[in-house]
Short mmCIF file of C-alpha atoms in Angstrom, two decimals:
data_model
loop_
_atom_site.label_atom_id
_atom_site.label_comp_id
_atom_site.label_asym_id
_atom_site.label_seq_id
_atom_site.Cartn_x
_atom_site.Cartn_y
_atom_site.Cartn_z
CA UNK A 1 116.19 144.57 102.66
CA UNK A 2 115.58 140.82 102.37
CA UNK A 3 114.16 139.22 105.49
CA UNK A 4 114.45 135.75 103.96
CA UNK A 5 117.47 134.64 101.92
CA UNK A 6 117.74 131.09 100.58
CA UNK A 7 120.78 129.84 98.65
CA UNK A 8 120.99 126.36 97.11
CA UNK A 9 118.89 124.86 99.89
CA UNK A 10 118.63 121.06 99.67
CA UNK A 11 117.08 118.33 101.80
CA UNK A 12 116.90 114.55 101.30
CA UNK A 13 115.12 111.85 103.27
CA UNK A 14 115.70 108.13 103.53
CA UNK A 15 112.51 106.12 103.32
CA UNK A 16 112.10 102.42 103.82
CA UNK A 17 111.04 100.42 100.76
CA UNK A 18 107.79 98.62 101.46
CA UNK A 19 107.93 94.88 100.75
CA UNK A 20 105.01 92.84 99.43
CA UNK A 21 104.40 89.28 100.52
CA UNK A 22 105.27 87.41 103.73
CA UNK A 23 108.71 86.23 102.57
CA UNK A 24 109.76 89.66 101.37
CA UNK A 25 108.48 91.24 104.58
CA UNK A 26 110.53 88.85 106.71
CA UNK A 27 113.65 89.55 104.66
CA UNK A 28 113.01 93.26 105.00
CA UNK A 29 113.03 92.92 108.79
CA UNK A 30 116.52 91.44 108.67
CA UNK A 31 117.92 93.46 105.77
CA UNK A 32 115.68 96.47 105.09
CA UNK A 33 115.97 98.32 101.81
CA UNK A 34 116.05 102.10 101.72
CA UNK A 35 115.66 104.68 99.02
CA UNK A 36 116.67 108.32 99.02
CA UNK A 37 114.09 110.99 98.21
CA UNK A 38 115.30 114.50 97.41
CA UNK A 39 112.53 116.69 98.78
CA UNK A 40 114.22 120.04 98.04
CA UNK A 41 116.89 120.54 95.35
CA UNK A 42 119.12 123.63 95.41
CA UNK A 43 116.32 126.12 95.99
CA UNK A 44 117.32 129.79 95.94
CA UNK A 45 115.24 132.95 96.41
CA UNK A 46 114.94 136.01 98.61
CA UNK A 47 111.94 137.79 100.11
CA UNK A 48 111.90 141.50 100.89
CA UNK A 49 110.41 142.96 104.03
CA UNK A 50 106.65 143.48 103.70
CA UNK A 51 106.24 141.18 100.68
CA UNK A 52 103.33 138.75 100.43
CA UNK A 53 104.66 135.68 98.60
CA UNK A 54 102.78 132.61 97.39
CA UNK A 55 104.91 129.45 97.53
CA UNK A 56 103.14 127.08 95.16
CA UNK A 57 103.48 123.52 93.94
CA UNK A 58 101.69 120.16 93.75
CA UNK A 59 101.62 117.75 96.68
CA UNK A 60 105.11 116.44 97.37
CA UNK A 61 106.82 119.37 95.63
CA UNK A 62 108.79 120.33 98.77
CA UNK A 63 106.78 123.30 100.03
CA UNK A 64 106.29 122.18 103.64
CA UNK A 65 109.86 120.85 103.85
CA UNK A 66 111.16 124.27 102.78
CA UNK A 67 109.04 126.06 105.38
CA UNK A 68 110.23 123.66 108.07
CA UNK A 69 113.83 124.50 107.18
CA UNK A 70 113.06 128.24 107.20
CA UNK A 71 111.52 127.96 110.67
CA UNK A 72 114.34 125.79 112.05
CA UNK A 73 112.31 122.60 112.46
CA UNK A 74 114.51 120.78 109.91
CA UNK A 75 118.22 121.16 109.19
CA UNK A 76 119.20 121.37 105.49
CA UNK A 77 121.65 118.85 104.05
CA UNK A 78 123.38 121.55 102.00
CA UNK A 79 122.99 125.17 101.09
CA UNK A 80 121.80 127.74 103.55
CA UNK A 81 119.01 130.04 104.65
CA UNK A 82 118.80 133.16 106.74
CA UNK A 83 115.59 134.56 108.18
CA UNK A 84 115.75 137.96 109.88
CA UNK A 85 119.53 137.63 109.70
CA UNK A 86 119.54 134.37 111.65
CA UNK A 87 120.35 130.81 110.58
CA UNK A 88 117.11 128.94 111.41
CA UNK A 89 118.53 125.56 112.44
CA UNK A 90 121.17 127.12 114.73
CA UNK A 91 119.24 130.10 116.08
CA UNK A 92 115.80 128.54 116.34
CA UNK A 93 114.98 130.00 119.78
CA UNK A 94 116.00 133.54 118.83
CA UNK A 95 114.27 133.22 115.48
CA UNK A 96 111.01 132.11 117.11
CA UNK A 97 110.76 135.54 118.72
CA UNK A 98 110.55 137.19 115.30
CA UNK A 99 108.40 134.79 113.28
CA UNK A 100 104.93 133.30 113.48
CA UNK A 101 103.70 130.09 111.88
CA UNK A 102 100.29 128.56 111.18
CA UNK A 103 99.96 125.04 109.80
CA UNK A 104 96.40 124.43 108.62
CA UNK A 105 96.34 120.81 109.80
CA UNK A 106 98.24 121.29 113.07
CA UNK A 107 97.23 123.41 116.02
CA UNK A 108 99.29 125.45 118.46
CA UNK A 109 96.23 125.89 120.68
CA UNK A 110 95.52 123.44 123.50
CA UNK A 111 92.64 121.29 122.29
CA UNK A 112 90.74 121.00 125.58
CA UNK A 113 91.40 124.55 126.80
CA UNK A 114 89.89 127.85 125.63
CA UNK A 115 92.04 130.11 123.44
CA UNK A 116 92.40 132.59 126.31
CA UNK A 117 94.48 130.03 128.25
CA UNK A 118 96.66 129.32 125.22
CA UNK A 119 97.17 133.07 124.75
CA UNK A 120 98.39 133.38 128.35
CA UNK A 121 100.72 130.42 127.87
CA UNK A 122 102.13 131.85 124.63
CA UNK A 123 102.60 135.21 126.35
CA UNK A 124 104.76 133.50 128.96
CA UNK A 125 106.70 131.51 126.34
CA UNK A 126 107.50 134.66 124.36
CA UNK A 127 108.20 136.60 127.58
CA UNK A 128 105.76 139.35 126.69
CA UNK A 129 105.33 141.86 129.55
CA UNK A 130 101.83 141.74 131.08
CA UNK A 131 100.74 145.25 129.95
CA UNK A 132 101.97 144.60 126.40
CA UNK A 133 100.29 141.18 126.36
CA UNK A 134 96.97 142.68 127.46
CA UNK A 135 97.18 145.43 124.83
CA UNK A 136 98.20 143.05 122.05
CA UNK A 137 95.56 140.48 122.97
CA UNK A 138 92.77 143.09 123.03
CA UNK A 139 93.87 144.42 119.64
CA UNK A 140 93.95 140.97 118.03
CA UNK A 141 90.65 139.88 119.57
CA UNK A 142 88.95 142.94 118.13
CA UNK A 143 90.63 142.74 114.71
CA UNK A 144 89.91 139.03 114.21
CA UNK A 145 86.46 139.14 115.85
CA UNK A 146 87.23 136.24 118.20
CA UNK A 147 85.84 137.70 121.42
CA UNK A 148 82.93 135.20 121.61
CA UNK A 149 85.34 132.25 121.22
CA UNK A 150 88.04 133.17 123.72
CA UNK A 151 86.52 131.22 126.63
CA UNK A 152 85.19 128.28 124.61
CA UNK A 153 87.29 125.07 124.55
CA UNK A 154 89.07 124.79 121.20
CA UNK A 155 87.53 121.36 120.61
CA UNK A 156 84.08 123.03 120.46
CA UNK A 157 85.05 125.65 117.88
CA UNK A 158 84.31 125.29 114.19
CA UNK A 159 87.30 125.01 111.85
CA UNK A 160 86.89 128.62 110.70
CA UNK A 161 86.71 129.89 114.29
CA UNK A 162 89.80 127.87 115.23
CA UNK A 163 91.83 129.18 112.28
CA UNK A 164 90.96 132.76 113.24
CA UNK A 165 92.25 132.04 116.75
CA UNK A 166 95.33 130.25 115.36
CA UNK A 167 96.37 133.22 113.23
CA UNK A 168 95.71 135.65 116.08
CA UNK A 169 97.81 133.49 118.44
CA UNK A 170 100.69 133.42 115.95
CA UNK A 171 100.68 137.24 115.93
CA UNK A 172 100.60 137.69 119.69
CA UNK A 173 104.34 138.45 119.92
CA UNK A 174 104.23 140.84 116.91
CA UNK A 175 106.36 138.76 114.51
CA UNK A 176 107.97 140.36 111.47
CA UNK A 177 107.50 137.27 109.30
CA UNK A 178 104.42 135.03 109.17
CA UNK A 179 104.60 131.55 107.63
CA UNK A 180 101.24 130.13 106.60
CA UNK A 181 101.05 126.53 105.38
CA UNK A 182 97.59 125.85 103.88
CA UNK A 183 95.81 128.16 106.36
CA UNK A 184 92.39 128.01 104.65
CA UNK A 185 92.26 124.25 104.00
CA UNK A 186 88.78 122.90 104.69
CA UNK A 187 87.18 126.32 105.20
CA UNK A 188 83.98 127.42 103.48
CA UNK A 189 83.93 130.25 100.94
CA UNK A 190 82.72 132.95 103.35
CA UNK A 191 85.33 132.18 106.02
CA UNK A 192 88.10 132.04 103.40
CA UNK A 193 87.14 135.49 102.21
CA UNK A 194 87.24 136.82 105.77
CA UNK A 195 90.66 135.28 106.46
CA UNK A 196 92.08 136.77 103.25
CA UNK A 197 90.76 140.21 104.19
CA UNK A 198 92.34 139.93 107.65
CA UNK A 199 95.71 138.96 106.18
CA UNK A 200 95.61 141.83 103.68
CA UNK A 201 94.78 144.23 106.52
CA UNK A 202 97.61 142.79 108.63
CA UNK A 203 100.14 143.41 105.90
CA UNK A 204 98.84 146.94 105.26
CA UNK A 205 98.81 147.98 108.94
CA UNK A 206 101.90 146.28 110.32
CA UNK A 207 104.04 145.56 107.27
CA UNK A 208 104.32 141.88 108.18
CA UNK A 209 106.05 139.72 105.59
CA UNK A 210 103.74 136.82 104.67
CA UNK A 211 105.03 133.56 103.15
CA UNK A 212 102.04 131.49 102.10
CA UNK A 213 101.55 128.00 100.70
CA UNK A 214 98.09 127.16 99.41
CA UNK A 215 96.23 125.07 96.86
CA UNK A 216 93.41 127.62 96.93
CA UNK A 217 93.75 129.90 93.94
CA UNK A 218 91.63 132.53 95.70
CA UNK A 219 94.23 132.90 98.46
CA UNK A 220 96.90 133.52 95.86
CA UNK A 221 95.00 136.00 93.71
CA UNK A 222 93.56 138.08 96.55
CA UNK A 223 96.53 138.66 98.85
CA UNK A 224 99.81 137.70 97.11
CA UNK A 225 101.96 140.01 95.01
CA UNK A 226 104.52 137.41 93.96
CA UNK A 227 104.56 133.70 93.17
CA UNK A 228 107.35 131.17 93.59
CA UNK A 229 106.44 127.86 91.96
CA UNK A 230 108.31 124.74 93.04
CA UNK A 231 108.16 121.39 91.22
CA UNK A 232 109.95 118.19 92.22
CA UNK A 233 111.86 120.15 94.84
CA UNK A 234 113.20 122.84 92.48
CA UNK A 235 112.05 126.41 91.73
CA UNK A 236 110.63 126.62 88.20
CA UNK A 237 108.98 130.08 88.31
CA UNK A 238 109.69 133.14 90.44
CA UNK A 239 107.82 136.22 89.26
CA UNK A 240 105.24 138.80 90.24
CA UNK A 241 101.57 137.89 90.22
CA UNK A 242 101.08 140.58 87.59
CA UNK A 243 103.60 138.85 85.31
CA UNK A 244 102.13 135.44 86.01
CA UNK A 245 98.64 136.70 85.18
CA UNK A 246 100.03 138.28 81.99
CA UNK A 247 100.54 134.72 80.73
CA UNK A 248 96.74 134.56 80.58
CA UNK A 249 96.48 137.37 78.05
CA UNK A 250 97.42 135.07 75.18
CA UNK A 251 94.17 133.12 75.58
CA UNK A 252 90.67 134.44 76.09
CA UNK A 253 87.54 132.51 77.02
CA UNK A 254 84.50 133.78 75.09
CA UNK A 255 80.93 132.76 75.83
CA UNK A 256 77.98 133.83 73.68
CA UNK A 257 74.22 133.23 73.83
CA UNK A 258 71.71 134.16 71.11
CA UNK A 259 67.97 134.81 71.06
CA UNK A 260 67.54 132.09 68.41
CA UNK A 261 69.57 129.21 66.91
CA UNK A 262 72.62 130.51 65.01
CA UNK A 263 75.44 129.26 62.80
CA UNK A 264 78.43 129.19 65.15
CA UNK A 265 81.14 127.77 62.88
CA UNK A 266 83.87 130.39 62.50
CA UNK A 267 86.78 130.05 60.02
CA UNK A 268 89.68 128.35 61.82
CA UNK A 269 87.95 128.49 65.20
CA UNK A 270 85.69 125.74 66.48
CA UNK A 271 83.63 126.10 69.68
CA UNK A 272 84.73 123.97 72.62
CA UNK A 273 81.09 123.74 73.77
CA UNK A 274 77.91 124.52 71.91
CA UNK A 275 74.15 124.23 71.77
CA UNK A 276 71.79 125.54 69.09
CA UNK A 277 71.80 129.05 70.53
CA UNK A 278 75.00 129.24 72.63
CA UNK A 279 78.71 128.41 72.44
CA UNK A 280 82.05 128.77 74.23
CA UNK A 281 85.36 129.47 72.50
CA UNK A 282 88.99 129.49 73.59
CA UNK A 283 90.73 132.12 71.49
CA UNK A 284 94.51 132.24 71.12
CA UNK A 285 95.08 135.94 70.48
CA UNK A 286 98.43 135.14 68.87
CA UNK A 287 96.53 133.42 66.04
CA UNK A 288 93.19 135.26 65.98
CA UNK A 289 92.30 138.92 66.28
CA UNK A 290 89.99 139.19 69.30
CA UNK A 291 87.98 142.11 67.91
CA UNK A 292 87.37 140.28 64.65
CA UNK A 293 86.17 137.18 66.50
CA UNK A 294 83.75 139.22 68.62
CA UNK A 295 82.49 141.09 65.54
CA UNK A 296 81.90 137.79 63.71
CA UNK A 297 79.94 136.40 66.68
CA UNK A 298 77.78 139.54 66.94
CA UNK A 299 77.03 139.32 63.21
CA UNK A 300 75.65 135.76 63.59
CA UNK A 301 72.41 136.83 65.30
CA UNK A 302 70.74 138.74 68.12
CA UNK A 303 73.09 138.41 71.10
CA UNK A 304 71.54 138.02 74.54
CA UNK A 305 74.83 137.64 76.42
CA UNK A 306 78.53 137.87 75.58
CA UNK A 307 81.41 137.34 78.03
CA UNK A 308 85.18 137.62 77.56
CA UNK A 309 87.39 136.29 80.36
CA UNK A 310 91.09 135.74 80.94
CA UNK A 311 92.44 132.24 81.35
CA UNK A 312 92.02 131.16 85.00
CA UNK A 313 95.22 131.48 87.03
CA UNK A 314 94.76 127.89 88.20
CA UNK A 315 95.04 126.71 84.57
CA UNK A 316 98.18 128.77 84.03
CA UNK A 317 99.88 127.24 87.07
CA UNK A 318 98.80 123.74 86.02
CA UNK A 319 100.30 124.41 82.59
CA UNK A 320 103.61 125.40 84.23
CA UNK A 321 103.65 122.07 86.11
CA UNK A 322 102.71 120.15 82.97
CA UNK A 323 105.40 121.83 80.90
CA UNK A 324 108.01 121.12 83.55
CA UNK A 325 107.02 117.44 83.74
CA UNK A 326 107.18 117.09 79.95
CA UNK A 327 110.60 118.76 79.90
CA UNK A 328 111.88 116.36 82.57
CA UNK A 329 110.46 113.39 80.67
CA UNK A 330 112.24 114.51 77.49
CA UNK A 331 115.47 114.96 79.43
CA UNK A 332 115.16 111.47 80.90
CA UNK A 333 114.48 110.02 77.46
CA UNK A 334 117.54 111.77 76.00
CA UNK A 335 119.69 110.54 78.88
CA UNK A 336 118.41 106.99 78.34
CA UNK A 337 119.17 107.16 74.62
CA UNK A 338 122.70 108.42 75.23
CA UNK A 339 123.29 105.64 77.77
CA UNK A 340 122.19 102.99 75.26
CA UNK A 341 124.41 104.38 72.52
#
């Protein structure tokens, strides 16, 4: 059953227009100008229990605004959402008992206190019985490997250590849904890998539904099974990661290196990079037979190395954004032409 249901969710903000120059600034004090920004536009989707969903989009696309509405922090202007059967903006206190949230740039841990104190405070806030709190804390400390950090003030922890503690704290009350907004931002490669492994283990063991926003393509590929892409406040793609990756099959990236200089000009296919003894090609398999291309490259000389890779997922997502922007630009141009006529 769906644990998150969103129907035509919309949110707008009024922002003050910044004035340039002393005279304009003085006038703005007396008669300020405002403009309306539609952060989220009629967004609809549902998330099943136990799913791991990537909620993707460029900066300003409406990702964080959507999460804030799903957690009850913001009230939508129109449309509706239900999380665990509750309306977030009206049932925020009840909903808090069933969800967890981690915002990569904001902390729920007290900065000058050790995590152990914050855990005790959160246990009291969520009204967790003492025996259950002790059991849950011990389990999370072991799973996330945060024992050495529990009595160290948060301000003295590294970013990776703090994020581990943040995620563990958000799971203290055993939530059914976990919202993660850029959880690995600023982390090094090793720590990111560890966090991803912990999240995958969490979903496998406890069946927690994970709703993740991230600009890190590694987060998306390693732990998510589905991608929802939002652009200018509207959903433009909602499909499985397998389907999204299938978009990459149309183009292959081929790299080849020879033992000696070779003729690398192929009929109808020019290398995107080349030296005397090496080259890289982007092959559209709808126009070229991949086996024939590889055979032609092998026939050009003694091959030292040959690689064939799918198009990076990051490029596929960027292409979705680019296509959407071009479509909107064409629509605006058509609307302008009709207005003039």
